[in-house]
CSV table of C-alpha atoms and ligand atoms in Angstrom, one decimal:
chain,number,residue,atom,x,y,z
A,43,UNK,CA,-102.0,-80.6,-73.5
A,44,UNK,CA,-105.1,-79.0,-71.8
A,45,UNK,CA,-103.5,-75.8,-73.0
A,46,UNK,CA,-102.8,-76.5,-76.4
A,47,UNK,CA,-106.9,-77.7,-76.2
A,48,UNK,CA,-107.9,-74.1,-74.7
A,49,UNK,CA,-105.9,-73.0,-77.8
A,50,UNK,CA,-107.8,-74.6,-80.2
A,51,UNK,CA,-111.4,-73.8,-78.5
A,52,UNK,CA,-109.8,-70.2,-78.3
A,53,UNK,CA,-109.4,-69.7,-82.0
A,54,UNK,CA,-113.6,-70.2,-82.4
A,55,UNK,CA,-114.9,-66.6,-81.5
A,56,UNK,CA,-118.4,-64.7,-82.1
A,57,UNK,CA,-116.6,-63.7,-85.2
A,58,UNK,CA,-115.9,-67.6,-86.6
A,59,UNK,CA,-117.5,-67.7,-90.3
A,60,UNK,CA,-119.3,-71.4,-90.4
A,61,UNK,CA,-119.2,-73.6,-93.3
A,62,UNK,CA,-120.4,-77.1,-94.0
A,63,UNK,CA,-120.8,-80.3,-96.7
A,64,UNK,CA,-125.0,-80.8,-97.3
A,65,UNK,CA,-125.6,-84.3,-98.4
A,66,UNK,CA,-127.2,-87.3,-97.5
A,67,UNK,CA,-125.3,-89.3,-96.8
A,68,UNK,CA,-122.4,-87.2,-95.7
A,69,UNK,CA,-120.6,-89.7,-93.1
A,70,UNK,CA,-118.0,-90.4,-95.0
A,71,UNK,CA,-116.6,-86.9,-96.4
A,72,UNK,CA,-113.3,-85.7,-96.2
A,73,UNK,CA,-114.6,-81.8,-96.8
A,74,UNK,CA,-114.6,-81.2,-92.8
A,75,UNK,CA,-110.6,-82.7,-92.1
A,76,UNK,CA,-110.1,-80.9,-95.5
A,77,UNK,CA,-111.1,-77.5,-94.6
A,78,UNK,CA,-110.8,-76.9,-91.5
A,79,UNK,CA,-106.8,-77.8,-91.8
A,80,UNK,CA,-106.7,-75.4,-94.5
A,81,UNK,CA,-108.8,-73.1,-92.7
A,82,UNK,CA,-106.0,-73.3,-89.9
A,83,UNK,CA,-103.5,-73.2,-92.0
A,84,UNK,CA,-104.4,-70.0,-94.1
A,85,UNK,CA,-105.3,-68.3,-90.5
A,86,UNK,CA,-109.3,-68.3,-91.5
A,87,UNK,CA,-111.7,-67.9,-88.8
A,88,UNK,CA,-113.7,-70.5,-90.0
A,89,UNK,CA,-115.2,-73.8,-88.8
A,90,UNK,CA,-116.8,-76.2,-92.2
A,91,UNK,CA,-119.4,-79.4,-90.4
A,92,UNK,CA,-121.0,-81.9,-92.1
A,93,UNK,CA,-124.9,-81.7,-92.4
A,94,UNK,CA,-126.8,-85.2,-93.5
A,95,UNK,CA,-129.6,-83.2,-94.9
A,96,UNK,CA,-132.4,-84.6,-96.4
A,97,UNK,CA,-135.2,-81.4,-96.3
A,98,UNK,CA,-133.4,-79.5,-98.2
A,99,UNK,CA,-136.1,-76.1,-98.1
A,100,UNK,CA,-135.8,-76.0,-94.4
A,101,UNK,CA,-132.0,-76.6,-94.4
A,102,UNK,CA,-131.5,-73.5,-96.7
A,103,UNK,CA,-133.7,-71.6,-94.4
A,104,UNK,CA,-131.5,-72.4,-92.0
A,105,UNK,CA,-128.6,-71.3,-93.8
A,106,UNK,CA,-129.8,-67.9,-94.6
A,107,UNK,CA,-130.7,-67.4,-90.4
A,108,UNK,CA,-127.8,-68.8,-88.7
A,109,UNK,CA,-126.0,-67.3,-91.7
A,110,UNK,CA,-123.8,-70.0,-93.1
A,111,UNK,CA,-121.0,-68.5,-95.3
A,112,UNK,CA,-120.5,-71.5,-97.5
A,113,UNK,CA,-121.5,-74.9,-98.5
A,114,UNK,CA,-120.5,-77.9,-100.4
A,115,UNK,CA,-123.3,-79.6,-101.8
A,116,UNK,CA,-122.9,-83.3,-102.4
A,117,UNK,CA,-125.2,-85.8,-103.4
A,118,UNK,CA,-128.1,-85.9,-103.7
A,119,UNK,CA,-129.0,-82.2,-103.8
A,120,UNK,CA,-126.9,-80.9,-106.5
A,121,UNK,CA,-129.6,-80.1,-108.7
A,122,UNK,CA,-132.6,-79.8,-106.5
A,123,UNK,CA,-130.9,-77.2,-104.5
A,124,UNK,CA,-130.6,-74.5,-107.6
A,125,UNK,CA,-134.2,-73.6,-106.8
A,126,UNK,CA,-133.8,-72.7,-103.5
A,127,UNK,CA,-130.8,-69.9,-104.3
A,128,UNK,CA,-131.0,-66.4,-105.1
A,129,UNK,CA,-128.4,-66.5,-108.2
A,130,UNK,CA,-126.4,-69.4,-110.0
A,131,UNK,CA,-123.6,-68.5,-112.3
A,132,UNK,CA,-123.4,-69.2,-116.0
A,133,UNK,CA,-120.9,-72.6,-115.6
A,134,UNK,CA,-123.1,-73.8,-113.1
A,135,UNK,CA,-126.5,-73.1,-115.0
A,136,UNK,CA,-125.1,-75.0,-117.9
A,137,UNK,CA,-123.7,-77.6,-116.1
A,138,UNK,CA,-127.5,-77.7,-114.6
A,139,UNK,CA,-125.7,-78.7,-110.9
A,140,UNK,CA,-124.0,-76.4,-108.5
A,141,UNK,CA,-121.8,-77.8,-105.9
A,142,UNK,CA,-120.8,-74.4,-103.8
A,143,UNK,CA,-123.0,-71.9,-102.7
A,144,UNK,CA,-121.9,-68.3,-101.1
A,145,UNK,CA,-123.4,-66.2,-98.9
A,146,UNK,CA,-122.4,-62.5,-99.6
A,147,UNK,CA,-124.8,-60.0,-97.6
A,148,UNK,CA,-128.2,-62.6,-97.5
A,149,UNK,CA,-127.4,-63.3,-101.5
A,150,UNK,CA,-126.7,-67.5,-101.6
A,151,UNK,CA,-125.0,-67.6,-105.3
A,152,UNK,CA,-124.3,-71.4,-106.4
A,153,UNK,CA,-121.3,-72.5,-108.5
A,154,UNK,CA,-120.0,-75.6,-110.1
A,155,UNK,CA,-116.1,-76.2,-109.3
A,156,UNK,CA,-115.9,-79.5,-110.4
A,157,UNK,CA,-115.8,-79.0,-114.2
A,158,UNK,CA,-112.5,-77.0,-113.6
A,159,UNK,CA,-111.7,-79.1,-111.1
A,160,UNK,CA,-111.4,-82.4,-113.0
A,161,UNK,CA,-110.4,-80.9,-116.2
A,162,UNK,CA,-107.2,-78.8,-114.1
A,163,UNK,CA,-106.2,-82.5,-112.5
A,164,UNK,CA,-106.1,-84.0,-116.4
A,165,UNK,CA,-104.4,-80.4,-118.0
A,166,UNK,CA,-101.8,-80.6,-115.4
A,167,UNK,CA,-100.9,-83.8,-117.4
A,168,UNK,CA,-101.7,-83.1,-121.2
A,169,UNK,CA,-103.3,-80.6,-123.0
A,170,UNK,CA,-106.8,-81.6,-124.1
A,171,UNK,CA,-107.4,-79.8,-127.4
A,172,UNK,CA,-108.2,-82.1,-130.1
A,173,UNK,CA,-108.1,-85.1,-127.8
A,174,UNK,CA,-110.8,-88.0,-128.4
A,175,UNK,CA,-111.5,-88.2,-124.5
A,176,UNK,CA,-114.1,-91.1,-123.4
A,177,UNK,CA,-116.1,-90.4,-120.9
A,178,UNK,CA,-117.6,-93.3,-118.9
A,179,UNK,CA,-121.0,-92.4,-117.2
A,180,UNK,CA,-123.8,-89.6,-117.9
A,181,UNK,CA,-124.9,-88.7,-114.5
A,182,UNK,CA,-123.8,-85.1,-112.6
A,183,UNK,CA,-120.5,-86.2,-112.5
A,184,UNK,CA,-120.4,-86.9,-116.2
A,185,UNK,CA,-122.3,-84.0,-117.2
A,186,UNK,CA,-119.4,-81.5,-115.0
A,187,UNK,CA,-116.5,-83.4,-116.4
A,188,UNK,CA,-117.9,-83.4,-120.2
A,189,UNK,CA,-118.6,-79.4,-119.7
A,190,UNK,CA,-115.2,-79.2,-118.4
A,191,UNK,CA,-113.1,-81.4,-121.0
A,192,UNK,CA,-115.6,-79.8,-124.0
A,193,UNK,CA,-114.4,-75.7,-122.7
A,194,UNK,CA,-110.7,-77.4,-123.1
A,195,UNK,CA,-111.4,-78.4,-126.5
A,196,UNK,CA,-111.5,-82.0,-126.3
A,197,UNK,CA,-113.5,-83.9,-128.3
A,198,UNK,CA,-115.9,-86.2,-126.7
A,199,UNK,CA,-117.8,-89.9,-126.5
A,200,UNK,CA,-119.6,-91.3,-124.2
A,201,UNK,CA,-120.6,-94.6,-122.8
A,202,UNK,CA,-122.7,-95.2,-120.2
A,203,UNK,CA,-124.7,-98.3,-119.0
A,204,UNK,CA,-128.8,-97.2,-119.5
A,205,UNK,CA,-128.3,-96.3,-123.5
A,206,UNK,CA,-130.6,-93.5,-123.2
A,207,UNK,CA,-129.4,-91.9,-120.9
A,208,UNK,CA,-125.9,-91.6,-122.2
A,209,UNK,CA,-127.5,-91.1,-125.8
A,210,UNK,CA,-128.9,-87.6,-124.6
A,211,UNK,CA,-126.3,-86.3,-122.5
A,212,UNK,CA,-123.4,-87.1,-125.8
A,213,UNK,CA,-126.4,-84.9,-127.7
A,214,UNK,CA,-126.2,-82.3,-125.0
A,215,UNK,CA,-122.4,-82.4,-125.4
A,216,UNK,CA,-122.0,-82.8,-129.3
A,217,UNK,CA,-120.3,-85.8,-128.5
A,218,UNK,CA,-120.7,-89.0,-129.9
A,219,UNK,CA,-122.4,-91.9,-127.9
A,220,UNK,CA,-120.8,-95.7,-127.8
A,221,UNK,CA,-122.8,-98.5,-126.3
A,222,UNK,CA,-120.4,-100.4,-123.5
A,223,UNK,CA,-119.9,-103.4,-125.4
A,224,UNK,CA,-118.4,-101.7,-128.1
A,225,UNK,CA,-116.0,-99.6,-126.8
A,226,UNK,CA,-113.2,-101.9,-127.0
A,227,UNK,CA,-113.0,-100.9,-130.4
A,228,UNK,CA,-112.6,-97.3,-129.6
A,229,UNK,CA,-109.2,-95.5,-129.6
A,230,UNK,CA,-109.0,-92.6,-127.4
A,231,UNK,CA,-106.3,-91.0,-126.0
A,232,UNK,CA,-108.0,-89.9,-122.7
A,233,UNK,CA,-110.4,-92.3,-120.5
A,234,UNK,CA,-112.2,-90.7,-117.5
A,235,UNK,CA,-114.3,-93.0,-115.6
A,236,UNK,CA,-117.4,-91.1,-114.1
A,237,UNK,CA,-119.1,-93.8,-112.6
A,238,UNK,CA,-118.9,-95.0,-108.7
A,239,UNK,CA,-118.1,-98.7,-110.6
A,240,UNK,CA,-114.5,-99.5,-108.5
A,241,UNK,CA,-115.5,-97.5,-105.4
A,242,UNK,CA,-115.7,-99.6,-102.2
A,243,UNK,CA,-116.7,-102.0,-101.0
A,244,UNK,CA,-116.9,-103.2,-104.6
A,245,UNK,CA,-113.1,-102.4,-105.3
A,246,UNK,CA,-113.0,-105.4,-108.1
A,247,UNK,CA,-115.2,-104.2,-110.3
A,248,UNK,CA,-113.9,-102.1,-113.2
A,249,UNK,CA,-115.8,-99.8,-115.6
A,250,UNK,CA,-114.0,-101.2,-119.0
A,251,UNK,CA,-112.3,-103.8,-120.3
A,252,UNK,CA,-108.6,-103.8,-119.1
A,253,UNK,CA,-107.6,-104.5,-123.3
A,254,UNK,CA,-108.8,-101.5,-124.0
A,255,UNK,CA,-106.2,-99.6,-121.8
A,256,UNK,CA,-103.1,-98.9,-123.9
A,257,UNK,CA,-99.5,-97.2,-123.1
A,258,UNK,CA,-100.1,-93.5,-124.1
A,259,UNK,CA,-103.1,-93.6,-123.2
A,260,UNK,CA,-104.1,-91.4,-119.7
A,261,UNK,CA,-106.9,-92.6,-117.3
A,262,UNK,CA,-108.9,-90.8,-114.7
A,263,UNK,CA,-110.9,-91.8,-112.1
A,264,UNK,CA,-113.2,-89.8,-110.1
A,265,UNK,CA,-113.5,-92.2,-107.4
A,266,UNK,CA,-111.1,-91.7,-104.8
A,267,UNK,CA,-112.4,-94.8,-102.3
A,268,UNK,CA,-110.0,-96.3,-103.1
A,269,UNK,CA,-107.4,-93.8,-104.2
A,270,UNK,CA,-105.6,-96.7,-106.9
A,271,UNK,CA,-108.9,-98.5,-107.9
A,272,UNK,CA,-108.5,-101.6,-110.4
A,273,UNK,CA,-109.0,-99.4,-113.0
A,274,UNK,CA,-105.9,-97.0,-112.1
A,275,UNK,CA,-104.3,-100.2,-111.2
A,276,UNK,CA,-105.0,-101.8,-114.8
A,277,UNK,CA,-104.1,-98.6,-116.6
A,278,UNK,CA,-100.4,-98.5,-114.9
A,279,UNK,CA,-99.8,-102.3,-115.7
A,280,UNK,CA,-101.2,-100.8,-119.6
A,281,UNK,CA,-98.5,-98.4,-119.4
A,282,UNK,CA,-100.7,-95.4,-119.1
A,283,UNK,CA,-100.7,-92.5,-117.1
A,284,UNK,CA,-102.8,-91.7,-114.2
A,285,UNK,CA,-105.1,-89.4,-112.5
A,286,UNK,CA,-107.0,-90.9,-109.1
A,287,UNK,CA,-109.9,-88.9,-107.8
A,288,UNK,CA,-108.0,-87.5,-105.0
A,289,UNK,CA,-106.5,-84.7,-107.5
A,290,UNK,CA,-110.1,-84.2,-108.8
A,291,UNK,CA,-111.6,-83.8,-105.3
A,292,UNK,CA,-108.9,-81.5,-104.2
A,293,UNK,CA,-108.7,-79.2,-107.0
A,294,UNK,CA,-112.9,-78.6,-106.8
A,295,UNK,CA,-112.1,-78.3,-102.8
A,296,UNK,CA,-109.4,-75.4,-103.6
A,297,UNK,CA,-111.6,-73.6,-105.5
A,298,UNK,CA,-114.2,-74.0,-103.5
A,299,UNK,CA,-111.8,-72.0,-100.4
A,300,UNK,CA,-111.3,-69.4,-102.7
A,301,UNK,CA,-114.5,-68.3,-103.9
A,302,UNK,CA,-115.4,-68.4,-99.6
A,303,UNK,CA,-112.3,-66.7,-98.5
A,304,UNK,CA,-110.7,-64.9,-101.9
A,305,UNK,CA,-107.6,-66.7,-100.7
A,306,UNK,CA,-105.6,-69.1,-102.6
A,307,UNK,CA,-105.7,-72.3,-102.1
A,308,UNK,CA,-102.7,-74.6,-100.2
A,309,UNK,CA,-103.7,-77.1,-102.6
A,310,UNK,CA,-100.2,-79.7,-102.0
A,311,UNK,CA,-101.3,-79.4,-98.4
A,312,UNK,CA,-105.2,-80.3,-99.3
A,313,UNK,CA,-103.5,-83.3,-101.3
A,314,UNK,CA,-101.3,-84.7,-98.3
A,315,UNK,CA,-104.4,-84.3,-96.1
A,316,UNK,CA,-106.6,-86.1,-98.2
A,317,UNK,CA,-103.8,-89.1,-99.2
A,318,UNK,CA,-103.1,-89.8,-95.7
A,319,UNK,CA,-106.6,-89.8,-94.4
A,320,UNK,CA,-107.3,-92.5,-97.4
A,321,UNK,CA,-104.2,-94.4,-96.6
A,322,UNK,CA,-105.3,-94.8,-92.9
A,323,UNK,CA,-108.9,-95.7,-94.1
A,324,UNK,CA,-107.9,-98.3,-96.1
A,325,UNK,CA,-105.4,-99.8,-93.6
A,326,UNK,CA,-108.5,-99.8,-91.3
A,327,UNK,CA,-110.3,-101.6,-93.7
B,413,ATR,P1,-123.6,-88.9,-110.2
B,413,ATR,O1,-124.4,-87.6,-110.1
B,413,ATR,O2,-122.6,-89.1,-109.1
B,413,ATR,O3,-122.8,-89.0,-111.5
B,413,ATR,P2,-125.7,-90.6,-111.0
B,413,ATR,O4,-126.4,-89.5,-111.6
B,413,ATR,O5,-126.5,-91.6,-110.2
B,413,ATR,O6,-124.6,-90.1,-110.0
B,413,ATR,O7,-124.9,-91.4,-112.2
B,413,ATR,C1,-124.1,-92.5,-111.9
B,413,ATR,C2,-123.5,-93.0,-113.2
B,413,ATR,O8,-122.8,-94.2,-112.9
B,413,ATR,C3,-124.5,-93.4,-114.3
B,413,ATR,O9,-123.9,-93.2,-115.5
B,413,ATR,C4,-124.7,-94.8,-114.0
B,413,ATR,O10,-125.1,-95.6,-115.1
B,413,ATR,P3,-126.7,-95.7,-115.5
B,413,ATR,O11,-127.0,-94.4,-116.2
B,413,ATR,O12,-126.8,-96.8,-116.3
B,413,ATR,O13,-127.4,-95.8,-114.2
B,413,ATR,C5,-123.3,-95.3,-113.7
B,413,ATR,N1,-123.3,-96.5,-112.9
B,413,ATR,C6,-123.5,-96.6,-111.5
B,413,ATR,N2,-123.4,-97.9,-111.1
B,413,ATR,C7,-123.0,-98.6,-112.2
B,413,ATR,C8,-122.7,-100.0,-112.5
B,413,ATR,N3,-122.7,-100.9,-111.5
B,413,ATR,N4,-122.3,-100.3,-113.8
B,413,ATR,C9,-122.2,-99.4,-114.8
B,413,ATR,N5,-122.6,-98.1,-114.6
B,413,ATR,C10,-122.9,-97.7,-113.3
């Protein structure tokens, strides 16, 4: 036992890369179990923390001297934290959010992986071309997923609670917007809720009405707090398929690793990691 603990201590050398989750707050992410398994498991000498941040300027300083390799950035600095790097990339910059940054020889360079990461979770089920795909939300989330599902060639709508909001991100998009209380009347194929409506504690609530969920139809959820919210709940009972927010959050995650390490990704072993540390949080619950 003490051993197998040397072992482990062992492995973190002068050499060890460090990585980390920036957000406020960050208690509850899954990034450091996450990583560092995958870390283990793909023999990187890395270690990945959680920072609550809330200066962001002096936490990037801070970066660049103790020379952090890597970061997820969660909420709420996915925006703000654009100004503080040296370079974002084009997906990012039109996303207008980055959620990874890389540090290559002092340069931090951000980049948005969770466009591609929700829009891989949905194409591993249907191809989205042509597709009406409703998007619930307009916030980061919604603005990632929408440029994701619009370089797939879906076409998009958008409800969102605050009309005005929702109204300029659908003109952003192209897309056409649909106040809430209509949107029973809308037939799309695809549904991806964007919103934290489901996440807990409040796992009753539900973003739509359960009528409008039909067999055919496939429903996404990027909350993954519960992993089966009463959304994904109502959509099997619709006869629809589904995609829970673990799959979203894993696939950003596994491209995340790789643009650290230029490694692929054990992304069935990200899954597992992330399923079972949900199912033991909500048997604690
Ligand atoms: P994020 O960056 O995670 O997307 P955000 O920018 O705060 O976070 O956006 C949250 C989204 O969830 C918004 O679309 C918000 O609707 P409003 O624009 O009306 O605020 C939506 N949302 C959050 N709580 C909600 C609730 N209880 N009912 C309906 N929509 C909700």
């Amino acid at each position: 036992m003490v051993f197998e603990k040397m072992e482990k201590v062992s492995r973190i050398n002068t050499n060890t890369a460090l990585y980390g989750v920036i957000g406020h707050p960050v208690a509850h992410s899954m990034g450091p179990l996450m990583h560092n398994h995958v870390f283990e498991e793909c023999g990187v000498n890395g270690v990945y923390l959680a920072f609550d941040v809330i200066d962001l300027a002096s936490a990037i300083a801070g970066v660049r001297s103790l020379n952090i390799r890597g970061l997820s950035v969660t909420i709420p600095h996915k925006v703000a934290i654009m100004e503080y790097l040296d370079a974002v990339d084009e997906t990012a910059e039109r996303i207008g959010a980055v959620n990874t940054v890389v540090q290559r020889d002092g340069i931090l360079t951000g980049y948005n992986t969770d466009a591609d990461g929700a829009v891989s979770a949905l194409t591993a089920k249907m191809d989205l071309r042509n597709e009406d795909v409703l998007i619930v939300g307009a916030g980061g989330a919604a603005r990632a997923v929408g440029f994701g599902v619009k370089h797939r060639g879906g076409r998009i709508h958008i409800t969102n609670r605050t009309v005005e909001k929702g109204e300029r991100l659908a003109a952003e998009l192209n897309a056409e917007f649909h106040p809430l209380a209509d949107i029973d009347r809308l037939t799309c194929r695809i549904l991806i809720n964007t919103t934290s409506v489901g996440m807990a504690p409040d796992i009753d609530d539900i973003p739509v009405p359960p009528a409008m969920l039909r067999p055919g139809m496939c429903v996404m959820d990027i909350v993954y707090n519960p992993v089966r919210t009463r959304l994904l709940k109502a959509a099997e009972a619709a006869g629809c398929e589904i995609v829970d927010g673990v799959s979203m959050f894993v696939n950003q995650a596994a491209i995340q690793f790789s643009l650290w390490t230029g490694k692929a990704a054990p992304v069935e072993a990200m899954r597992r990691i992330v399923y079972d540390a949900s199912r033991h949080l909500s048997g604690a619950r």
